[in-house]
CSV table of C-alpha atoms in Angstrom, one decimal:
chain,number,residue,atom,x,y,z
A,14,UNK,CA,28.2,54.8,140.5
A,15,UNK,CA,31.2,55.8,138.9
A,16,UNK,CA,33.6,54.5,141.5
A,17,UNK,CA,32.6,51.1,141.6
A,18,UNK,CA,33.9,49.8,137.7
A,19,UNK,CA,37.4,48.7,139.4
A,20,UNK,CA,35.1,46.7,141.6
A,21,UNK,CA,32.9,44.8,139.8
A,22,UNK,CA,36.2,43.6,137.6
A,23,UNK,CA,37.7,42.6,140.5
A,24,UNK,CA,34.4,40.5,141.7
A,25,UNK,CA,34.0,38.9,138.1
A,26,UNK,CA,37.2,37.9,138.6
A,27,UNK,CA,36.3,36.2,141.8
A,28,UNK,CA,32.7,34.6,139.7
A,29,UNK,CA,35.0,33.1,138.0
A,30,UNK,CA,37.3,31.6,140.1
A,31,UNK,CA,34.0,30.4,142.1
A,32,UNK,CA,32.8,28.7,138.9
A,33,UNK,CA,35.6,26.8,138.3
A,34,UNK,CA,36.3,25.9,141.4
A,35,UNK,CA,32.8,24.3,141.7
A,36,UNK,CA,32.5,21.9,139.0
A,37,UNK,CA,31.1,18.5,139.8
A,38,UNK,CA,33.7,16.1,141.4
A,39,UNK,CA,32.9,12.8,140.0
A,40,UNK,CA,34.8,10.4,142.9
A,41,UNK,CA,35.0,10.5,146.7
A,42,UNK,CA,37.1,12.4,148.6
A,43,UNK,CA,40.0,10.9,150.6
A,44,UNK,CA,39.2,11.2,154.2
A,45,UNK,CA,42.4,13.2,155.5
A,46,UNK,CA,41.1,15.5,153.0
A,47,UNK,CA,37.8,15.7,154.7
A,48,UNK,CA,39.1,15.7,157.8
A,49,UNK,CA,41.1,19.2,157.1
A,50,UNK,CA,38.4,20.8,155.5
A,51,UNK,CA,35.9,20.0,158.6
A,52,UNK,CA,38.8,21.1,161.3
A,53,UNK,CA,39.3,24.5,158.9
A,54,UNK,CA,35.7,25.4,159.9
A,55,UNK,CA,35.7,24.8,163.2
A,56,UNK,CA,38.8,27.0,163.6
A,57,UNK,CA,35.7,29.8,163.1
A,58,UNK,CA,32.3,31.4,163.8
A,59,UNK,CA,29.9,31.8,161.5
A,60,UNK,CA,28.4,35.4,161.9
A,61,UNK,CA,26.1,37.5,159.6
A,62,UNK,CA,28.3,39.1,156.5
A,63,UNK,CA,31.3,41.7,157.6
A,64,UNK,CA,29.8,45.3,158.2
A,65,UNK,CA,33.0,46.4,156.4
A,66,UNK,CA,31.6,45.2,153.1
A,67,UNK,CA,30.1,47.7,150.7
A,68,UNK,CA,26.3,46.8,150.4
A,69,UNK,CA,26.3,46.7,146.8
A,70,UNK,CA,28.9,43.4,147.1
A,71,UNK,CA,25.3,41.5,147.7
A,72,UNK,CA,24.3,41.9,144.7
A,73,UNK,CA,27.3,40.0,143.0
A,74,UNK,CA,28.4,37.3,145.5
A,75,UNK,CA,26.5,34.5,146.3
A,76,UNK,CA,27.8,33.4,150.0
A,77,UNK,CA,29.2,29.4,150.2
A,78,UNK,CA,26.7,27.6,152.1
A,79,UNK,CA,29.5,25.8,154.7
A,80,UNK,CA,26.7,24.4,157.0
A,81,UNK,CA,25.8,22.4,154.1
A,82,UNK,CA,28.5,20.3,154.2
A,83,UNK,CA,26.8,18.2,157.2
A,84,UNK,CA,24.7,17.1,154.4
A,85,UNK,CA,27.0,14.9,153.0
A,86,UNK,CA,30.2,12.7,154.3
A,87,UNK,CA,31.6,12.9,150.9
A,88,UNK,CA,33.6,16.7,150.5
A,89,UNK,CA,33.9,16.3,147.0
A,90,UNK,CA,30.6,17.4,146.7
A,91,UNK,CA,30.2,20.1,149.1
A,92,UNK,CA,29.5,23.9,148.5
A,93,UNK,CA,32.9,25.9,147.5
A,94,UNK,CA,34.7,22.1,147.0
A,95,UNK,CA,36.6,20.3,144.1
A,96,UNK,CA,38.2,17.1,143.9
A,97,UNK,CA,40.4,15.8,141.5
A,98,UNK,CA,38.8,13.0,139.4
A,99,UNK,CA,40.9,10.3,139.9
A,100,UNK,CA,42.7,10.8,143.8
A,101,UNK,CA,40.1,12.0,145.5
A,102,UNK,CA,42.7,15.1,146.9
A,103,UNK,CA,40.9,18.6,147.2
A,104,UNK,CA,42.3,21.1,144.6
A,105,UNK,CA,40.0,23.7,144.9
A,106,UNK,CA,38.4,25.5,148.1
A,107,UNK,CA,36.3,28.8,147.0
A,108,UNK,CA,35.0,30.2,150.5
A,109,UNK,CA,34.3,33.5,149.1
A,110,UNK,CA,31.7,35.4,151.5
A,111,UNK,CA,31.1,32.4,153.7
A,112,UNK,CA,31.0,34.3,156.7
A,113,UNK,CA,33.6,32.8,158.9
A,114,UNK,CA,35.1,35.1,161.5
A,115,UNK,CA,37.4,34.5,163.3
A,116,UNK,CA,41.6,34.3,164.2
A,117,UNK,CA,43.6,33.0,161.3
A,118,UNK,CA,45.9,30.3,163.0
A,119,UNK,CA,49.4,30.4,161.7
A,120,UNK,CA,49.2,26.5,161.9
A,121,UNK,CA,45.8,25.9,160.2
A,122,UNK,CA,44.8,22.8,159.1
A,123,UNK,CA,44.0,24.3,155.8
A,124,UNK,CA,47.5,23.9,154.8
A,125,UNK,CA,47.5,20.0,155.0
A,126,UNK,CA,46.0,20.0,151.9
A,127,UNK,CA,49.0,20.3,149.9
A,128,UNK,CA,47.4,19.4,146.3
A,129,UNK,CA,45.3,22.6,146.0
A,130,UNK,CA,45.3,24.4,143.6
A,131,UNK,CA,42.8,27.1,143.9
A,132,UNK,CA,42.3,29.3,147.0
A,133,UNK,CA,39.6,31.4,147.2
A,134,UNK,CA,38.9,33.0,151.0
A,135,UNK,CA,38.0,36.3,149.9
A,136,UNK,CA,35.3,38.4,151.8
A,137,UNK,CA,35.7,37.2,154.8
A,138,UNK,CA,36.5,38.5,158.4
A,139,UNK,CA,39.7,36.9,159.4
A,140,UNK,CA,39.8,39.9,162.6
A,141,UNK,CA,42.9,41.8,161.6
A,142,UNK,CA,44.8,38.2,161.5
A,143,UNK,CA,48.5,38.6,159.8
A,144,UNK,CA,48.3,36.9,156.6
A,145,UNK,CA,50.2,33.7,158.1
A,146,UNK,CA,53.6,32.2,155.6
A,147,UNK,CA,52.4,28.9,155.4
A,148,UNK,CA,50.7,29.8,152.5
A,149,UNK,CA,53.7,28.9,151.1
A,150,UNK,CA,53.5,25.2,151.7
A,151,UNK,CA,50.6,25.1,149.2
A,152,UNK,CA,53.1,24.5,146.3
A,153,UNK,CA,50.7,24.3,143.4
A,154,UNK,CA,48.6,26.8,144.2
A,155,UNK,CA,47.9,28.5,140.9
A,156,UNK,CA,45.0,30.9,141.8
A,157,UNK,CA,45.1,32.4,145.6
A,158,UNK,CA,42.3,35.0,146.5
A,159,UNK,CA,42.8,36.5,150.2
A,160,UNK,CA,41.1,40.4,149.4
A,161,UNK,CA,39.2,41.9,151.1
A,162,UNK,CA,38.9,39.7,154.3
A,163,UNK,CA,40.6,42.1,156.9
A,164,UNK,CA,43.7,40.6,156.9
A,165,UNK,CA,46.4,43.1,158.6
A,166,UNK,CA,50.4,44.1,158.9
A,167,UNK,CA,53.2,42.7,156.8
A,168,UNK,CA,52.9,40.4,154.1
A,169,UNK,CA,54.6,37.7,154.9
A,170,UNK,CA,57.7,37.5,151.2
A,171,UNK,CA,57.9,33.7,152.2
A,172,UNK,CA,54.9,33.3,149.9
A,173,UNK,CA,56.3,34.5,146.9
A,174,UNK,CA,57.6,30.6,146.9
A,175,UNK,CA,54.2,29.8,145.3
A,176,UNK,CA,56.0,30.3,141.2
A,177,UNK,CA,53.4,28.5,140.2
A,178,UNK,CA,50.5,31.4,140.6
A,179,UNK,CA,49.1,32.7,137.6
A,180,UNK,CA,46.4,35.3,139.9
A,181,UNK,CA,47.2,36.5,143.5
A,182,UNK,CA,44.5,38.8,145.4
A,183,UNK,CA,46.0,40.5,148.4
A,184,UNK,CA,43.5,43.7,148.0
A,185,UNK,CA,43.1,45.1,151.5
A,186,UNK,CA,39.8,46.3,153.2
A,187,UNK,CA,38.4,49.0,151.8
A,188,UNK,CA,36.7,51.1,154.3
A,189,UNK,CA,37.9,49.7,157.8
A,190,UNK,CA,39.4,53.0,159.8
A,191,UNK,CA,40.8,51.7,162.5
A,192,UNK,CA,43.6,48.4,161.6
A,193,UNK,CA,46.6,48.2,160.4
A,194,UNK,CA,46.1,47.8,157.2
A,195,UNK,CA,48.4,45.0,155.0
A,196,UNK,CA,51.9,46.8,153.7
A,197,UNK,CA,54.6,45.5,152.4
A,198,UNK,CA,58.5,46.1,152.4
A,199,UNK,CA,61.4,45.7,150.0
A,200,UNK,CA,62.0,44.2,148.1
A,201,UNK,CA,58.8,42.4,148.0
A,202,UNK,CA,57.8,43.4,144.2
A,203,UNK,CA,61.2,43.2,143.0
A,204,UNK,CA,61.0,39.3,144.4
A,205,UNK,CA,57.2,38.8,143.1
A,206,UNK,CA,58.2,39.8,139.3
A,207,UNK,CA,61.5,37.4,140.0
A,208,UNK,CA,59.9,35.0,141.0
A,209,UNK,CA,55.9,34.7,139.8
A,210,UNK,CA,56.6,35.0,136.3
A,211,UNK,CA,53.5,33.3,135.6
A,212,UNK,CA,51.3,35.9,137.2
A,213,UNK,CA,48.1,37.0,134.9
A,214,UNK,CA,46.2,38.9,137.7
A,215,UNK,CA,47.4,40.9,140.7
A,216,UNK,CA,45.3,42.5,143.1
A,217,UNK,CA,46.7,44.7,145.6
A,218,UNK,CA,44.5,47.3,146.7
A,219,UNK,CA,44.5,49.2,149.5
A,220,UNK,CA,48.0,47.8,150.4
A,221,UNK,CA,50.5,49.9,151.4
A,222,UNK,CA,53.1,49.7,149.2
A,223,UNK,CA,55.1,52.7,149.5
A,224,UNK,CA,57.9,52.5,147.6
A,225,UNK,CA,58.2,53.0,143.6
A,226,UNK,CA,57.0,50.1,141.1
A,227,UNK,CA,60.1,48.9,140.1
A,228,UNK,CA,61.3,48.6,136.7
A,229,UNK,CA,61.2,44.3,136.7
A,230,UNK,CA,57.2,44.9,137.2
A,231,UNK,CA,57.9,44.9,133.1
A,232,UNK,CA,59.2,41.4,133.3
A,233,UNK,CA,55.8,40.3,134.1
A,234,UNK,CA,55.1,40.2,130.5
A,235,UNK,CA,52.1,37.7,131.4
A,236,UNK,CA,50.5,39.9,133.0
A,237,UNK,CA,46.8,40.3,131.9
A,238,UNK,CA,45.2,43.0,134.9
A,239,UNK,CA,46.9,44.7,137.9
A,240,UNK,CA,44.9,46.6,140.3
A,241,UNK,CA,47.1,49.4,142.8
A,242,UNK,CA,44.4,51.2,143.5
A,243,UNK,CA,45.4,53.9,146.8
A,244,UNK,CA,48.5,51.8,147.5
A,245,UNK,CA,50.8,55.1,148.3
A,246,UNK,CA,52.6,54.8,145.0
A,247,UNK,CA,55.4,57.5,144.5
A,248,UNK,CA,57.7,58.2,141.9
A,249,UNK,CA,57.8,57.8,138.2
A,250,UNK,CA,56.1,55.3,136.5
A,251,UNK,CA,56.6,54.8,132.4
A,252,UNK,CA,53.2,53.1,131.5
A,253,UNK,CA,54.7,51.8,128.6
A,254,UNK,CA,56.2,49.1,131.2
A,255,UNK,CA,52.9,47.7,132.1
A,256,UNK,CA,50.9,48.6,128.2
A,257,UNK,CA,52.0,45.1,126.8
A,258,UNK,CA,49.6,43.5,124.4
A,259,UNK,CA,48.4,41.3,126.7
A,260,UNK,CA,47.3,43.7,129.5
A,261,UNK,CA,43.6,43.8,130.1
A,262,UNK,CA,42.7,46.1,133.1
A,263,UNK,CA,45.0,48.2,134.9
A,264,UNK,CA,43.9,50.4,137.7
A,265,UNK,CA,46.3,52.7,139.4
A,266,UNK,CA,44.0,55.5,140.5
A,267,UNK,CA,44.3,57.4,144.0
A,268,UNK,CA,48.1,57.2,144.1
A,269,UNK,CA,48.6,61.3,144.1
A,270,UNK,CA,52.3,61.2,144.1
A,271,UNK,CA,52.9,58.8,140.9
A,272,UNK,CA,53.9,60.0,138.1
A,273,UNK,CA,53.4,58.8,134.5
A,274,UNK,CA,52.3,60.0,131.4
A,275,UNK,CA,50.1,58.4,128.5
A,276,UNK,CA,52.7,56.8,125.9
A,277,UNK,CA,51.9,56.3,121.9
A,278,UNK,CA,49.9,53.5,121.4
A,279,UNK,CA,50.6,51.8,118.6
A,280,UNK,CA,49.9,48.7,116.6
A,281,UNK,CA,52.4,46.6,118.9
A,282,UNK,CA,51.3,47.2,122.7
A,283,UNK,CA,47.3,47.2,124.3
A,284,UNK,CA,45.8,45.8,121.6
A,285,UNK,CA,43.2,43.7,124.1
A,286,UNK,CA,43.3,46.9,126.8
A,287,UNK,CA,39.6,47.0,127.9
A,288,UNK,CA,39.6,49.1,131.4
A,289,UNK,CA,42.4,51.8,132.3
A,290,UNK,CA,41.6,54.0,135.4
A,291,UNK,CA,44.6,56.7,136.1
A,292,UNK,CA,42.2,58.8,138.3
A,293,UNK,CA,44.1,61.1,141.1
A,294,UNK,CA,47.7,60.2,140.3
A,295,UNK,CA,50.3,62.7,138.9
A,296,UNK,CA,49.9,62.2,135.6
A,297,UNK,CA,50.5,64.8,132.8
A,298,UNK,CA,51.2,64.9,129.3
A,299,UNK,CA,48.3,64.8,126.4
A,300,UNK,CA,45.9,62.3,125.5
A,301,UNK,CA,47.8,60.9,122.2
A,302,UNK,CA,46.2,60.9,119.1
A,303,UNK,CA,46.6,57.3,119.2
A,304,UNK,CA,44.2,56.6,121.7
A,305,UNK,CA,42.2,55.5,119.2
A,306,UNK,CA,43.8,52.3,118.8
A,307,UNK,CA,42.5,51.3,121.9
A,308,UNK,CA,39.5,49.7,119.8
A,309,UNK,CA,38.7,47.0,123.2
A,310,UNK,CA,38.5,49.6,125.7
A,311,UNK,CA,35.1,50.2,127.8
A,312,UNK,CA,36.3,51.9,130.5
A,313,UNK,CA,38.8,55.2,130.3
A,314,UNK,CA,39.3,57.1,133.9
A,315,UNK,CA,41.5,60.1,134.0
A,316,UNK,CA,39.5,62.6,136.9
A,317,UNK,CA,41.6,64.8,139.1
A,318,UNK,CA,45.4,64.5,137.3
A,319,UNK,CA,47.6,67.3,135.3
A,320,UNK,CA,46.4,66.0,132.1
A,321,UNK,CA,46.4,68.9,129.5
A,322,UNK,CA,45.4,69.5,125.8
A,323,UNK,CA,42.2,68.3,124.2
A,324,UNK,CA,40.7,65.2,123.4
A,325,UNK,CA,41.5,64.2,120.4
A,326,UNK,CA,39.4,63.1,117.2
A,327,UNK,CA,40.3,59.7,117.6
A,328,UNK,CA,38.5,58.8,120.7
A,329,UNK,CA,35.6,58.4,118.6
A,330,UNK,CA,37.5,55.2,117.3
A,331,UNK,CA,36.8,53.9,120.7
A,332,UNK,CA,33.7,51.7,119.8
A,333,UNK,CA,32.9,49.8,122.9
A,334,UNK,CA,34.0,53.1,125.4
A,335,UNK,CA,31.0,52.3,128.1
A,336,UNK,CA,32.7,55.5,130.7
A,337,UNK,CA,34.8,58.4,129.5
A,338,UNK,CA,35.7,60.2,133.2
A,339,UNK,CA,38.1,63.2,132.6
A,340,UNK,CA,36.9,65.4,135.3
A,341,UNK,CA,38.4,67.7,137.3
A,342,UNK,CA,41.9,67.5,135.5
A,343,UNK,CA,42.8,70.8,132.9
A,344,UNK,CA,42.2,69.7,129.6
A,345,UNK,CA,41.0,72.6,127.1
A,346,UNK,CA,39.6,72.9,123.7
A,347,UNK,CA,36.7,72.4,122.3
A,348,UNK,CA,34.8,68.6,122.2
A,349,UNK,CA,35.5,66.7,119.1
A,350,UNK,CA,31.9,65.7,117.0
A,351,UNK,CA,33.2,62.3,117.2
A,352,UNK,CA,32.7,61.6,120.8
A,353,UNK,CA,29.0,61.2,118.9
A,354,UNK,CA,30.5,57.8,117.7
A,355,UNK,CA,30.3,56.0,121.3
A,356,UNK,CA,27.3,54.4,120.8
A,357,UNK,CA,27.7,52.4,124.1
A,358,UNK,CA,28.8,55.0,126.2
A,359,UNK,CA,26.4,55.4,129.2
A,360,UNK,CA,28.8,57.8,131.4
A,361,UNK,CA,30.5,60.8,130.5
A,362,UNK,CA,32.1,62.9,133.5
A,363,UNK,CA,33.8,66.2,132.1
A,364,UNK,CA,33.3,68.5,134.3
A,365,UNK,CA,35.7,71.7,136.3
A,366,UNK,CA,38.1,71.3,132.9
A,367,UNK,CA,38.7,74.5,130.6
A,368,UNK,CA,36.7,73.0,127.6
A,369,UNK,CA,35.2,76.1,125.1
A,370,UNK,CA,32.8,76.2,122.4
A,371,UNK,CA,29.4,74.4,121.8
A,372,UNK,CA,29.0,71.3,122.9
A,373,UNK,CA,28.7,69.2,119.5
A,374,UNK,CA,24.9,67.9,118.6
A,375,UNK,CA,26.3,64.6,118.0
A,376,UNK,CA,25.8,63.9,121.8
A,377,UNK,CA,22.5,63.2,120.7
A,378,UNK,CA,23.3,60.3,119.2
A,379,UNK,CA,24.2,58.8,122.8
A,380,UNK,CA,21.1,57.0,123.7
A,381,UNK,CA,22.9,54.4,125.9
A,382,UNK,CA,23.8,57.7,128.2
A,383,UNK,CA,22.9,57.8,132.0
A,384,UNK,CA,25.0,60.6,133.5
A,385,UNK,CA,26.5,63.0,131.8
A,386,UNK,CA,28.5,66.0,134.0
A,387,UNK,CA,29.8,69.1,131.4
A,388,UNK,CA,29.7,71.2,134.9
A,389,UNK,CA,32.3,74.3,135.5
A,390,UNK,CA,34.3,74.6,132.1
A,391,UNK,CA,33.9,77.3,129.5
A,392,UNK,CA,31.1,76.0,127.2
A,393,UNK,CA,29.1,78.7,124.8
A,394,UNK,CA,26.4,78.3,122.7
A,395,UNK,CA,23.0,76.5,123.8
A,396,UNK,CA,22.4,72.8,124.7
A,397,UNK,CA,21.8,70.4,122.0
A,398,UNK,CA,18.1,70.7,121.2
A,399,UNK,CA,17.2,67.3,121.4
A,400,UNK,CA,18.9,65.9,124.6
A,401,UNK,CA,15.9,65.5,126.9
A,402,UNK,CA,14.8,62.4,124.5
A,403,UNK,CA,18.2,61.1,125.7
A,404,UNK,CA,15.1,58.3,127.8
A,405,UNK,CA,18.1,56.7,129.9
A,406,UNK,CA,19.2,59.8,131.3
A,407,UNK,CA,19.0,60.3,134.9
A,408,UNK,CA,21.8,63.2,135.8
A,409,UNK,CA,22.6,65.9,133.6
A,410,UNK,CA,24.9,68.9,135.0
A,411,UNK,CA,25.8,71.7,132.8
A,412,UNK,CA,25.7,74.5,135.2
A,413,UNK,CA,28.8,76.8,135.6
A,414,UNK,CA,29.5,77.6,132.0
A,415,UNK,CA,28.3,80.4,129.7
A,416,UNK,CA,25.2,78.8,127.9
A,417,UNK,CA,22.6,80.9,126.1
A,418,UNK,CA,18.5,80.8,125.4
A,419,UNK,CA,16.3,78.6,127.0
A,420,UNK,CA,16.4,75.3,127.7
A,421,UNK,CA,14.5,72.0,128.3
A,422,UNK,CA,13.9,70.0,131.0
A,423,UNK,CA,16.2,67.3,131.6
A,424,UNK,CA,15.7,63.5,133.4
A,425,UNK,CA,15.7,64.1,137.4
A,426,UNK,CA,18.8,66.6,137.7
A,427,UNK,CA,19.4,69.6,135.4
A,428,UNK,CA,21.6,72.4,135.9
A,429,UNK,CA,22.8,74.6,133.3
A,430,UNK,CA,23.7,78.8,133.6
């Protein structure tokens, strides 16, 4: 439940990219254009969806119907194709979850069709293919979408040519145990923030990156999201690099040996932040008082880090916070009555900190709430009255702690002692 937020941006990143590479083509396609796309397919089976994928990936992708396309001699109106208007050229393929299995040639035909512009082949199974360069002939690619389709080994720097891209998805398989997954080696980020200046959205996780970020990732002031998640990050990372006013969504989380620590946010930097996820990484330091300027953010992950110190009173500025995960790091203090104020929030993970005192009856207030884990800290007191007419709740942990006098019983887990 809680893991799957950096998920489901990544896949609304892909609905996206599927809608607009969909749109109604309103000429016919040139026939060296139809020939590629036809010979693309047959380079592969069609089997039932990759067992690698996480079952709850169903529920948010819709797979591209490429048998269809013998419906039709024109391509500009097959499923996952767009034409340009006036030429007839493809500029948009979005195969996302078609179910094509198979080798990735080095030489595929797909890279004839030099006027594309969006490449979509995410959620695939591409059988622990390399991720072949000639990508890189694809010069005005803007959007390229590989994740998550079991590509393996070294990714290939010669694609870094494509300066044009504004989002690049090079995420590796998430649960596959036994391939190689994708790595890279220096100075491959040094070259991508030299050279894709453009770049909005990376994705790259589950690649093994290794080295530190380096200090040019800050010249990617464009950068709107960037996703490391368990990339085998190390060293120090100033967050301040990446907290530009533009960023969106950044997810570093399950990087254990990065270190970083939450700067002042002021007036001038995250204004537009909306999903931040630091969970299992080194970092340390407070929670700043200004926190609160944060006024966009739905999503605040911190679980398993050195964080220390309390949470301050602003985080009840943080109107829109949907999940507030701090577990399992070594914050203290008692809870702030403003955490009252997040009238949206439907998660709230605190548990195995040092937190003290009551828990504040303004947690009442919370009717949006579905889990809620206060679990091995140093609570006193009793349990708000009223929380069992919390009617979304379905987990409520507050066992572990030194609570008082009876209490009700709560939505299909309760635990208190």
């Amino acid at each position: 439940m809680i893991a799957t937020n950096s998920m489901s941006l990544f896949l609304l990143f892909s609905s996206i990219s599927s809608f607009l590479y969909t749109c109604a083509s309103l000429t016919y396609c040139r026939p060296d254009q139809r020939d590629a796309l036809l010979e693309f397919k047959s380079e592969f089976e069609l089997r039932n969806p990759p067992e690698f994928l996480d079952e709850f990936i169903y529920d948010y992708l819709v797979p591209v119907d490429v048998n269809s396309w013998a419906n039709s001699s024109d391509c500009c109106y097959w499923d996952g194709i767009t034409c340009d208007v006036t030429s007839g050229v493809v500029i948009g393929v979005d195969l996302t979850f078609s179910c094509l299995h198979g080798h990735f040639k080095p030489n595929s035909s797909l890279f004839g069709l030099r006027h594309l512009q969006d490449l979509n082949l995410a959620y695939n199974d591409f059988n622990a293919s390399p991720i072949p360069s000639g990508f890189n002939k694809l010069m005005g690619l803007r959007r390229l979408n590989l994740s998550h389709s079991w590509f393996s080994g070294q990714i290939p720097p010669e694609n870094l040519h494509l300066t044009k891209l504004v989002s690049l998805g090079l995420s590796s398989c998430f649960n596959l145990s036994q391939s190689r997954p994708l790595f890279i080696e220096k100075p491959f980020l040094v070259q991508l923030a030299q050279n894709l200046t453009k770049l909005r959205h990376l994705y790259m996780s589950y690649v093994n990156i290794s080295p530190e970020i380096p200090q040019m990732i800050s010249n990617l002031t464009s950068l709107r999201s960037i996703h490391l998640h368990k990339c085998h990050l190390f060293g120090r990372l100033p967050l301040n690099a990446l907290l530009s006013p533009a960023i969106k969504s950044i997810d570093l989380s399950t990087n254990p040996y990065l270190e970083s620590y939450l700067p002042e946010l002021n007036g001038s930097n995250s204004l537009v932040l909306v999903y931040l996820d630091l969970s299992e990484t080194s970092l340390s330091g407070n929670i700043p008082d200004s926190i609160g300027n944060l006024k966009h953010l739905n999503v605040l992950k911190i679980q398993d880090s050195n964080i220390t110190g309390k949470i301050p009173i602003s985080i009840g500025s943080l109107s829109h916070l949907t999940s507030l995960i701090l577990s399992s790091s070594k914050l203290s203090g008692s809870l702030p009555s403003s955490i009252g104020n997040l009238s949206y929030l439907n998660t709230l993970s605190l548990s195995s900190n040092n937190f003290a005192g009551e828990i504040p009856s303004s947690i009442q207030n919370l009717n949006r709430l579905t889990y809620v884990d206060v679990g091995n800290n140093e609570f006193t007191g009793t349990l708000p009255p009223n929380i069992n007419s919390l009617s979304n709740l379905e987990y409520f942990d507050a066992s572990l702690n030194f609570f008082v006098g009876t209490n009700p019983i709560y939505p299909l887990h309760h635990s208190f002692s």
